[in-house]
Coordinates of N, CA and C in Angstrom, one line a residue:
Chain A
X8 N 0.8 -1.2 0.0 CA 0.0 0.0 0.0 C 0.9 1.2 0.0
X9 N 0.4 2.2 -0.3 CA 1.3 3.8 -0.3 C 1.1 4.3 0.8
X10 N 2.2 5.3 1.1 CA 2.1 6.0 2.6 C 2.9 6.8 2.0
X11 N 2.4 7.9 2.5 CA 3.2 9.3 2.6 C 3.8 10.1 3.8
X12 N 4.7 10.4 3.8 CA 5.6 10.7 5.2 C 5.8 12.2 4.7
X13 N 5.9 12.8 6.2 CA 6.1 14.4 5.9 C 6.8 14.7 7.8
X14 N 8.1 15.3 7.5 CA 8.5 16.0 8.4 C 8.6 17.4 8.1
X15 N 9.3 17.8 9.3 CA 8.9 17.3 10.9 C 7.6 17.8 11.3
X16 N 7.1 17.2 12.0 CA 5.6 17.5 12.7 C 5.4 19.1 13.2
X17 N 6.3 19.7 13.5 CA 6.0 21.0 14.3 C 7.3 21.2 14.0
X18 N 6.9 22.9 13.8 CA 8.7 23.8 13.6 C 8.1 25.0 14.2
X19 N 9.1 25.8 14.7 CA 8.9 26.9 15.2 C 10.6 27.6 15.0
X20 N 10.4 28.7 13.5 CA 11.6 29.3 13.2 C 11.5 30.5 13.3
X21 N 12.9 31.4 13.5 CA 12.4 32.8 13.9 C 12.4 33.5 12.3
X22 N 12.0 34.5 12.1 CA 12.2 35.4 11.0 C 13.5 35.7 10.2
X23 N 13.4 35.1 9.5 CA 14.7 35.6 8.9 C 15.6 34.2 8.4
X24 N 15.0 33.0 8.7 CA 16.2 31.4 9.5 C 15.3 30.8 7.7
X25 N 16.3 30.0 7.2 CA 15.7 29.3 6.5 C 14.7 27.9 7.0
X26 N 14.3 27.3 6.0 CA 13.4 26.4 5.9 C 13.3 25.2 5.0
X27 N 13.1 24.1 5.3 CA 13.1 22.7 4.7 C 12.4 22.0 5.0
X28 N 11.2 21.2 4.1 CA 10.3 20.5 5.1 C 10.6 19.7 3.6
X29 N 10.5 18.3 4.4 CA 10.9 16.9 3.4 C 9.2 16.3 3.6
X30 N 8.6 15.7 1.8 CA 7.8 14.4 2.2 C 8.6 13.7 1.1
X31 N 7.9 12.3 1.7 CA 8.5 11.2 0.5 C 6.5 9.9 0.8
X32 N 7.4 9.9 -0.8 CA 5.7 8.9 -0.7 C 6.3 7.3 -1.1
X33 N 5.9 6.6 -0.4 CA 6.2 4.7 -1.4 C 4.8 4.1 -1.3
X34 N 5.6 2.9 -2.1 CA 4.1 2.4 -2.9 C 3.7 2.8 -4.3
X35 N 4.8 3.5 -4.8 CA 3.6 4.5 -5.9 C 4.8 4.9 -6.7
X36 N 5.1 4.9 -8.3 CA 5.8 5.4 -8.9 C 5.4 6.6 -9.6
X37 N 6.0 7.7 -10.2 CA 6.1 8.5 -10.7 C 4.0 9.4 -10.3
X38 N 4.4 9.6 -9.2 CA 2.8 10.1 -8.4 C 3.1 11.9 -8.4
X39 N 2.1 11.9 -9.0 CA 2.0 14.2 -9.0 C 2.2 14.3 -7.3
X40 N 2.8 15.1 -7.2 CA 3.2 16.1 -6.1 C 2.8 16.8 -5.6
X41 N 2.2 17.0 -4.4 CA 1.4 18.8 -4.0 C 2.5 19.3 -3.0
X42 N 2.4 20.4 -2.8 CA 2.2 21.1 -1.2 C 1.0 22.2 -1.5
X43 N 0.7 22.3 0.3 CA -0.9 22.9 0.1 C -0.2 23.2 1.7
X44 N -0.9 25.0 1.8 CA -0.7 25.5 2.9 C -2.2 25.8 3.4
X45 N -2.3 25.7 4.8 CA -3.7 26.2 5.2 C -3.3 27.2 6.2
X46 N -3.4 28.4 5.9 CA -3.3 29.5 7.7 C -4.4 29.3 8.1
X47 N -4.5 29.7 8.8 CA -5.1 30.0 10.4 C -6.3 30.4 9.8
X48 N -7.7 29.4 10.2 CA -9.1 29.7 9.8 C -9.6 29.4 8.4
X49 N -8.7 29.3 7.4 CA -8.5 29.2 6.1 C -8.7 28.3 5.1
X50 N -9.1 27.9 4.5 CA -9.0 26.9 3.6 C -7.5 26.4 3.0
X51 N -7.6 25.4 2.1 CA -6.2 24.9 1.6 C -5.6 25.6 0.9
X52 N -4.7 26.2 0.4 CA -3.9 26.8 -1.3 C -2.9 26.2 -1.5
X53 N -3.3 25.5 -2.7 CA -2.0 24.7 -3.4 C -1.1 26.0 -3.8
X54 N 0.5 25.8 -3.3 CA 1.3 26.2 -3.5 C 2.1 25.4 -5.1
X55 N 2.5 24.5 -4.7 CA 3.3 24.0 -5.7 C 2.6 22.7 -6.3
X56 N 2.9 21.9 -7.3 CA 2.5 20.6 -7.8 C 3.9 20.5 -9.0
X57 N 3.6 18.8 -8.7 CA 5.0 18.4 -9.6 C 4.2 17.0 -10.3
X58 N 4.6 17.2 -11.7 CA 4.4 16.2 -12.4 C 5.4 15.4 -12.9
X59 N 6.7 15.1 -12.0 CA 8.2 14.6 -12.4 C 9.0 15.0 -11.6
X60 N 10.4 14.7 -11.4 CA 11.4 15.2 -11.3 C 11.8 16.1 -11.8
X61 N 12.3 17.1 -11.2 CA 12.9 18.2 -11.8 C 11.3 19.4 -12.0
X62 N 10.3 19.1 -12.6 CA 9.1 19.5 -12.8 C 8.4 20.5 -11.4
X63 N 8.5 21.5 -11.9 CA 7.6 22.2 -10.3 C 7.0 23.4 -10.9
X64 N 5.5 23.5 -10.7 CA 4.5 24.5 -10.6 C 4.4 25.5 -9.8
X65 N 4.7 26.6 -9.7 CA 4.0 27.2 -8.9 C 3.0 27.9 -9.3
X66 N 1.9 27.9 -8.3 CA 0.6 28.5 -8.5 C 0.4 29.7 -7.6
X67 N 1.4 30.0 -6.8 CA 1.4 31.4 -6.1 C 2.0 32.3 -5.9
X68 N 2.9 33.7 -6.2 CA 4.0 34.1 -5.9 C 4.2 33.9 -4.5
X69 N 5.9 33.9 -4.1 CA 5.5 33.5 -2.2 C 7.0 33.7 -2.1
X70 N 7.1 33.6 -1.0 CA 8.3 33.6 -0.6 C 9.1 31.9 -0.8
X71 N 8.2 30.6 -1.1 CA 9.0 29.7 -0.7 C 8.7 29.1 -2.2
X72 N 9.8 28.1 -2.4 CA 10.3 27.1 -3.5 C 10.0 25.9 -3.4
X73 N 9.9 25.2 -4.3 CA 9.9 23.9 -4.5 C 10.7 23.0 -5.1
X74 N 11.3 21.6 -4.5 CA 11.9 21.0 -5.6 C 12.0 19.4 -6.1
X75 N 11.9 18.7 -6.5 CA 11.9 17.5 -6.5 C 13.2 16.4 -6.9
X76 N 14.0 16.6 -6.1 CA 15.1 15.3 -7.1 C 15.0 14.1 -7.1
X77 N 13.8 13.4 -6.4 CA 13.7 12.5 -6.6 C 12.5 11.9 -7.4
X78 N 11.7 11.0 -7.4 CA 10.7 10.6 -8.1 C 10.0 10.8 -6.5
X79 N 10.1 10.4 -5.6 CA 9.1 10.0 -4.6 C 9.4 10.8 -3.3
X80 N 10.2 12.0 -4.0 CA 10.5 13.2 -2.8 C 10.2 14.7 -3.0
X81 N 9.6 15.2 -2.0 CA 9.2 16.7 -2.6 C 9.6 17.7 -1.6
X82 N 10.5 18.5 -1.7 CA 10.9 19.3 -0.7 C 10.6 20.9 -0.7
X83 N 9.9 21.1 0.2 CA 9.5 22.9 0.7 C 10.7 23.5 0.9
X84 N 11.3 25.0 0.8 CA 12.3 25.3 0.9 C 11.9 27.0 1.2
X85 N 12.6 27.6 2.0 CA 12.6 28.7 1.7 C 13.9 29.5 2.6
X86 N 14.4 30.8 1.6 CA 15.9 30.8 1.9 C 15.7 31.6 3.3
X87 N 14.8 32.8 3.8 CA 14.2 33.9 4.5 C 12.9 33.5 5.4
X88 N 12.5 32.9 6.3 CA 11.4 33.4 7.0 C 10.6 34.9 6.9
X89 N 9.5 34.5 6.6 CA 8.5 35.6 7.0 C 7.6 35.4 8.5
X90 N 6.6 35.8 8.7 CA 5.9 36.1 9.6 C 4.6 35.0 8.9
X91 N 4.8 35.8 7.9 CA 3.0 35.4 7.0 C 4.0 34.0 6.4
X92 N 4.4 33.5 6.6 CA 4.8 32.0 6.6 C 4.0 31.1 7.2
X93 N 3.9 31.5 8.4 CA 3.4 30.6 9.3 C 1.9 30.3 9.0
X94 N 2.1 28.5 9.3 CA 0.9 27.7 8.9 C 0.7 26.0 8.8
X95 N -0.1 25.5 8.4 CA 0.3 24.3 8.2 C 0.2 24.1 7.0
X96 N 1.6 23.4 6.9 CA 1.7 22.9 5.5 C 1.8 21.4 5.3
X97 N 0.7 20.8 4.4 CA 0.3 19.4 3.7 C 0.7 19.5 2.4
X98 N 1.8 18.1 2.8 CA 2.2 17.3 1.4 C 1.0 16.8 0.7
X99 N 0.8 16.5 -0.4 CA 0.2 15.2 -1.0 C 0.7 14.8 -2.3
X100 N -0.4 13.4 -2.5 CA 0.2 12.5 -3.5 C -1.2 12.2 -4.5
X101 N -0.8 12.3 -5.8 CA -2.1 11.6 -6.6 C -1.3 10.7 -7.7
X102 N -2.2 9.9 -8.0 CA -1.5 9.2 -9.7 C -2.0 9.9 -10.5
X103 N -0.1 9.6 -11.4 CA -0.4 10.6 -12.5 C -1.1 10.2 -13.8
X104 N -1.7 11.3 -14.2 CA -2.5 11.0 -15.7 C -3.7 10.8 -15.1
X105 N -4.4 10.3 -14.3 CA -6.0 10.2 -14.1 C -6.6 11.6 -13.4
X106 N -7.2 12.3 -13.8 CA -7.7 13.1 -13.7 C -9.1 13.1 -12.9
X107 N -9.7 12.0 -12.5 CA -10.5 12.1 -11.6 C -10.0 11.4 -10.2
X108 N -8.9 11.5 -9.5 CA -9.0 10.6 -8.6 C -8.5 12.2 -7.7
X109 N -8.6 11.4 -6.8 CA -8.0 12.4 -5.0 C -7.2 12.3 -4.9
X110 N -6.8 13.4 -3.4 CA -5.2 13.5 -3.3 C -4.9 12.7 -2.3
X111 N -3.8 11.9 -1.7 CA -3.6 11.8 -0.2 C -2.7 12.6 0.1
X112 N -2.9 12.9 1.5 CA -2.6 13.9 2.5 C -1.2 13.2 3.0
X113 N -0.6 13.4 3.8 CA 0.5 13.6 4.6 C -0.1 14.2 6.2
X114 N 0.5 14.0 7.2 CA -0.1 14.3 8.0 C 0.1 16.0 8.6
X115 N 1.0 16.4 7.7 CA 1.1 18.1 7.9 C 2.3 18.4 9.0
X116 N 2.8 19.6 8.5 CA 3.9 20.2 9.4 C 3.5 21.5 9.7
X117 N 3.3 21.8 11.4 CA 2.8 23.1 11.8 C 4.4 23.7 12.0
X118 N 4.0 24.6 11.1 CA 5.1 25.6 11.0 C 4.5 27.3 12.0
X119 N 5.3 27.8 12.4 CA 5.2 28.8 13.3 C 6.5 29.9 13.3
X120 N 6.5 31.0 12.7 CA 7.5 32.1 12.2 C 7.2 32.8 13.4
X121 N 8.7 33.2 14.4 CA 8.2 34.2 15.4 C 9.5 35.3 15.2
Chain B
X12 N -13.8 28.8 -14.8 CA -12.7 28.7 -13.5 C -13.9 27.8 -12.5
X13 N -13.3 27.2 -11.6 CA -13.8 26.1 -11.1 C -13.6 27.1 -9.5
X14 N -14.5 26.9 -8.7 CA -14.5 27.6 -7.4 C -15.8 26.4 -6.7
X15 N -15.3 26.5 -5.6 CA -16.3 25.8 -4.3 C -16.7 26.8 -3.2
X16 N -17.6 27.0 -2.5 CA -18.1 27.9 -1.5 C -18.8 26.8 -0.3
X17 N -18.3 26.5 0.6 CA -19.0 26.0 1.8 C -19.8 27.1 2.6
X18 N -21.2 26.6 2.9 CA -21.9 27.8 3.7 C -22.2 27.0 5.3
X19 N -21.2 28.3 6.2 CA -21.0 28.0 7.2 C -20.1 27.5 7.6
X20 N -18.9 28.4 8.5 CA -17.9 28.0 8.7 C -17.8 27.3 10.0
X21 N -19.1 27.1 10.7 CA -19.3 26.7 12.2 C -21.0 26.1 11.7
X22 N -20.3 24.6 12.5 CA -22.1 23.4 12.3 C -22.0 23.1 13.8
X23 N -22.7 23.4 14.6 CA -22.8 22.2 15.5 C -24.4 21.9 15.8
X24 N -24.5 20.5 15.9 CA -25.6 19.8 16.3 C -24.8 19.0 17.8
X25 N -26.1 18.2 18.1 CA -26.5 17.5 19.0 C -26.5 15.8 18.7
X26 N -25.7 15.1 19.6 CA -25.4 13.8 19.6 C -26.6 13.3 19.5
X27 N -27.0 11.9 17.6 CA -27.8 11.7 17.4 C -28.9 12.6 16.6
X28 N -28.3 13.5 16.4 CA -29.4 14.6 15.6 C -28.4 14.2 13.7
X29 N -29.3 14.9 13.3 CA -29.0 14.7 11.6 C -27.8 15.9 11.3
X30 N -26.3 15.7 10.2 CA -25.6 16.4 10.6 C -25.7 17.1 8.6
X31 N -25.8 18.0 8.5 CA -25.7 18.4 7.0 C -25.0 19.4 6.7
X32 N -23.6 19.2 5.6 CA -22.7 20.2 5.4 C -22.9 20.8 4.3
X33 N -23.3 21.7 3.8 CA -23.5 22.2 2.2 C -22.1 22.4 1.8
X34 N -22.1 22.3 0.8 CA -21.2 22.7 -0.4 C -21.7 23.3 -1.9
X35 N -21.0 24.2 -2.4 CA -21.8 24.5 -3.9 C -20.7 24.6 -4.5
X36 N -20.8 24.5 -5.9 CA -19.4 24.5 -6.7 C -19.7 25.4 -7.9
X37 N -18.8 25.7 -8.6 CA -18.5 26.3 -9.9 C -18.0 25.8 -10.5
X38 N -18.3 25.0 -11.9 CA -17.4 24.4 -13.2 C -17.7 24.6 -14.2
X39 N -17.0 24.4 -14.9 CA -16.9 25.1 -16.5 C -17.6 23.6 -17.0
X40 N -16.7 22.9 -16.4 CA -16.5 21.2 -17.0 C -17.1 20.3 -16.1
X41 N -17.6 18.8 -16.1 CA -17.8 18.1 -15.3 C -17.0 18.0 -14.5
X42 N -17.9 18.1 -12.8 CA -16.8 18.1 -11.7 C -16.3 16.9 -11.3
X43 N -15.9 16.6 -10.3 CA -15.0 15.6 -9.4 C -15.3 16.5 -8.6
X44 N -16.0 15.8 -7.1 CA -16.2 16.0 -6.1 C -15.9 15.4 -5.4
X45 N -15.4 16.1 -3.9 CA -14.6 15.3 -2.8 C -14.9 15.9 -1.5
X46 N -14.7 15.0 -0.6 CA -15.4 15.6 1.0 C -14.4 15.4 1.6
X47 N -13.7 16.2 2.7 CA -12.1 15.1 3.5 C -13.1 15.7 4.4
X48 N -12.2 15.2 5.2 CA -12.3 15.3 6.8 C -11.1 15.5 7.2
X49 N -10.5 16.8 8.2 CA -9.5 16.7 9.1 C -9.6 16.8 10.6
X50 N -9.1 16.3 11.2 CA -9.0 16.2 12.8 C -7.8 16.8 13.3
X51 N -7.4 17.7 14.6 CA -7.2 18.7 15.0 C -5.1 18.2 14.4
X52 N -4.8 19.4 13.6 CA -2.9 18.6 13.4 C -3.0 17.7 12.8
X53 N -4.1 17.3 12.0 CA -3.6 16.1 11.1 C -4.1 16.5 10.0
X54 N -3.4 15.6 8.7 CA -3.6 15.3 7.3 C -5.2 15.4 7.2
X55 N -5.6 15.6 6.0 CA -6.9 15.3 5.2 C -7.0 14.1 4.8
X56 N -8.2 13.6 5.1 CA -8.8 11.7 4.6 C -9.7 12.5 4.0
X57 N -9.5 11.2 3.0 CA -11.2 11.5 2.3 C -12.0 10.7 2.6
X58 N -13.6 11.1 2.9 CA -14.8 10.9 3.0 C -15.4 10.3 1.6
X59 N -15.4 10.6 1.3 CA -15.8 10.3 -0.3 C -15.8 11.3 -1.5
X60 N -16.2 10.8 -2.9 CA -15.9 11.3 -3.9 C -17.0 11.1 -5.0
X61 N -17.5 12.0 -5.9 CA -18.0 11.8 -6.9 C -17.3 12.0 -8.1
X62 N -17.3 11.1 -8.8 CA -17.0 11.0 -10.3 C -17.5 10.8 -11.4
X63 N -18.3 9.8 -12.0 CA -19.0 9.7 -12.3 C -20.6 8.2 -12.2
X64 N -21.0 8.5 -12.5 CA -22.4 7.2 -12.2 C -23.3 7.9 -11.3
X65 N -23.6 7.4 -10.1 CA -24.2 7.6 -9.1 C -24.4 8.4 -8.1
X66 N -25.3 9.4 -8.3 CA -25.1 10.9 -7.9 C -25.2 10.5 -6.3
X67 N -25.6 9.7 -5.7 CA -25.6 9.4 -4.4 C -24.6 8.7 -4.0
X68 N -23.5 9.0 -3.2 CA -22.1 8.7 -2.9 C -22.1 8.2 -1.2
X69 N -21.8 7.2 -1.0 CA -21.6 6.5 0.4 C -20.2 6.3 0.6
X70 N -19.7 7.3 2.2 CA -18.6 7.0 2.2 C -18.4 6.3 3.6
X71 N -17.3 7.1 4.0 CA -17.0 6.3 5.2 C -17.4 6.8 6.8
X72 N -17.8 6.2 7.9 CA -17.8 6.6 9.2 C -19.6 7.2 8.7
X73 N -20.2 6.6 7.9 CA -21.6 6.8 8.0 C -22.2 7.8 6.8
X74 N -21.0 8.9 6.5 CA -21.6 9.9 5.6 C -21.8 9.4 4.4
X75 N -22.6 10.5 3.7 CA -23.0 10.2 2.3 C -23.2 11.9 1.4
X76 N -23.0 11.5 0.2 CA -23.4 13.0 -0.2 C -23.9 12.6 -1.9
X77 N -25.1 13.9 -1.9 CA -25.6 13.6 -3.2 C -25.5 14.9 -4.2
X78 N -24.7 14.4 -5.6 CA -24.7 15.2 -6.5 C -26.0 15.9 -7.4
X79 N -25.9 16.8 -7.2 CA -27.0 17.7 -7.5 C -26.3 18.8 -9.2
X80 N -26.6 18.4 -10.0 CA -26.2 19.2 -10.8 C -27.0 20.6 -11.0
X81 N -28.0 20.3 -11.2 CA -29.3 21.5 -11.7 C -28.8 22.5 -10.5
X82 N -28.3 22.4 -8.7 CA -28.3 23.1 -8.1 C -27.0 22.6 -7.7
X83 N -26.1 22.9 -8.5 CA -24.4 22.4 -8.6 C -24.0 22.6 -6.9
X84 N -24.8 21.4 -6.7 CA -24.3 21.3 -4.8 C -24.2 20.0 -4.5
X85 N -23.2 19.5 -3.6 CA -22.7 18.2 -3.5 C -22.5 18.3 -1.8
X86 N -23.9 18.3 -0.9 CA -24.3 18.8 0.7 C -23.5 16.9 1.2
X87 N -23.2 17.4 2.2 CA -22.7 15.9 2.7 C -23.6 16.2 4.3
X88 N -24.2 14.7 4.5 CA -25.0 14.4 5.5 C -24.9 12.8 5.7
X89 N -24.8 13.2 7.2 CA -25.1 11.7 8.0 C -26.5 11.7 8.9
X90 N -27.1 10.4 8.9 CA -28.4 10.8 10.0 C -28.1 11.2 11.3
X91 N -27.1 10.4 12.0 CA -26.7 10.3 13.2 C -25.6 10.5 13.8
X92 N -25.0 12.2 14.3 CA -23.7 12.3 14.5 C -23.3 12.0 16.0
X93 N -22.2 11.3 15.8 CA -21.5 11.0 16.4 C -20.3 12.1 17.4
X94 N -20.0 11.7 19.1 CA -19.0 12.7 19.2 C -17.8 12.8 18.4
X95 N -17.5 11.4 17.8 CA -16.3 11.2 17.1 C -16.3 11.8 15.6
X96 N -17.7 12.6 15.4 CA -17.0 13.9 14.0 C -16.9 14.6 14.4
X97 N -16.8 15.0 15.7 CA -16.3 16.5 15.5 C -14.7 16.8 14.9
X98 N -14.6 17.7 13.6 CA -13.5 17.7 13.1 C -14.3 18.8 11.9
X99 N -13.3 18.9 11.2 CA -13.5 20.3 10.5 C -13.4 19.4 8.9
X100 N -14.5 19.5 8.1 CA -14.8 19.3 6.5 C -15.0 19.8 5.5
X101 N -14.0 19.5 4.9 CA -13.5 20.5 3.5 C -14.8 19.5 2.0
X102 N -15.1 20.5 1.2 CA -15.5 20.1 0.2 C -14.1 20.5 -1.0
X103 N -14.0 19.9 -1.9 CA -13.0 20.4 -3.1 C -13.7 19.5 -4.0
X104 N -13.3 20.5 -5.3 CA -13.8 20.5 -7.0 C -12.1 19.6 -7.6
X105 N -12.0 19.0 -8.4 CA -10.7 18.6 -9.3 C -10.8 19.9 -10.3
X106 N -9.8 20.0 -10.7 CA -9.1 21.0 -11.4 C -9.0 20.7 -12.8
X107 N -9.8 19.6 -13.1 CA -9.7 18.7 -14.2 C -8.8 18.0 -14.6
X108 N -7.7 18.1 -15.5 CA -7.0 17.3 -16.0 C -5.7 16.8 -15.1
X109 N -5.6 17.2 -14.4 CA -4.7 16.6 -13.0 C -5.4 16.0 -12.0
X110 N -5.4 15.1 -11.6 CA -6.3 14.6 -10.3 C -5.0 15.2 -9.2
X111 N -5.9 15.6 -7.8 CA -5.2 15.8 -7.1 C -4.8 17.5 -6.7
X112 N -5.3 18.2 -8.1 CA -5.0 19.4 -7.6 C -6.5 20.1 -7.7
X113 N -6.3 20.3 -6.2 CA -7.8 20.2 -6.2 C -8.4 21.5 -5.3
X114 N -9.5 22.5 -5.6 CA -9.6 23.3 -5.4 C -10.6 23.4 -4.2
X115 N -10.2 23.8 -2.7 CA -11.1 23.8 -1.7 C -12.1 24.6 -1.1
X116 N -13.0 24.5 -0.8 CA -13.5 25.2 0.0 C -12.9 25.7 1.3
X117 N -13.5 26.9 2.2 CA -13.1 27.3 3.2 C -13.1 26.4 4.3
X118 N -13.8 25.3 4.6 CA -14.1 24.5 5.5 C -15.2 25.2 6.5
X119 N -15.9 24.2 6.9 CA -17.1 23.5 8.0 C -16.3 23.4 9.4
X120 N -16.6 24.0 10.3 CA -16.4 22.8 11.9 C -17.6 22.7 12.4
X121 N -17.1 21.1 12.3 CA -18.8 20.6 13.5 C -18.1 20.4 14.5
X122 N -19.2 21.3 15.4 CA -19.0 20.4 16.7 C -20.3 19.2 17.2
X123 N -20.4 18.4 17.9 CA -21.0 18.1 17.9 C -21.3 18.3 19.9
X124 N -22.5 18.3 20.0 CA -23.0 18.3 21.5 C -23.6 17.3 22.6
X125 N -23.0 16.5 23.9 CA -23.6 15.6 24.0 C -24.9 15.7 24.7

């Protein structure tokens, strides 16, 4: 079966400190990629999606990047802390080419900028 | 452009009362509809999904939700809620030709009351 892993559970970085948040998904070859941020009261916003290696969307301007070197790894990056950073951010995973299926989650990393 | 609107960002009913989440969507195209469920720090499960066939969708832990085209609403209800939903439910539209990137609503919290 597939599972998706996402560290670390909780971060708490000051303003200004970079950032790295790792998921990896098995079970599953060449699977589209999300990260999706939710602030505070908010609904989801897909930040990034990857359809490959090397492959990365972004769908928001923002302070953070995306990158994929592996097939079944997707890493959040960002070089600067903001304030408006802070939130939770969920990996997920879909198979690629089918257009009607769902995403799975990851269980999210609460991030917190002070 | 494809947009979801959940009405009501706070449900609470009463343990054993009937629990009903609206959802309304916007598509250009035939949708893909999806219900998650999250519980407090954790990932999104999905509840269930519509795709195509059977506008009456049964998913898990009891709920069910029926596609309504003419009044492009996809309401998720269970008869009998439980203390164990209380948790906060997202409706999301697919984005069409990517499964997985998927456009959310603001989210629902139920609570529920014993």
């Amino acid at each position: 079966s597939q599972t998706i892993h996402q560290w670390p559970a909780t971060l708490v970085q000051p303003v200004g400190s970079p950032l790295s948040l790792e998921c990896t998904v098995e079970g599953t070859s060449n699977p589209n990629l999300y990260w999706y941020r939710q602030a505070a009261g908010r609904g989801l916003q897909l930040l990034f999606y990857s359809v490959g290696i090397g492959q990365i969307s972004s769908e928001v301007p923002q302070n953070l990047s995306a990158s994929r070197p592996q097939d079944r790894q997707f890493i959040l990056s960002s070089k600067k802390l903001l304030l408006s950073d802070s939130g939770f951010y969920l990996c997920a995973w879909s198979v690629l080419d089918r257009w009607n299926t769902e995403a799975f989650f990851g269980q999210g990393t609460r991030l917190t900028v002070v | 452009a494809q947009s979801v609107t959940q009405l009501g960002s706070h449900v609470s009913v009463s343990e054993g009362a009937l629990v009903l989440l609206r959802c309304n969507y916007s598509s250009s195209v035939p949708p893909y509809l999806f219900w998650y469920v999250q519980y407090p720090n954790q990932g999104l499960q999905l509840l269930l999904k519509y795709t195509t066939g059977a506008t009456l969708v049964k998913g898990i832990n009891g709920f069910e939700a029926e596609f309504k085209k003419s009044e492009t609403s996809f309401h998720l209800t269970k008869p009998s809620a439980h203390m164990s939903d209380a948790a906060e439910y997202f409706c999301a539209v697919s984005r069409g030709n990517q499964g997985g990137k998927l456009i959310f609503g603001q989210g629902t919290e139920l609570s529920v009351k014993p």
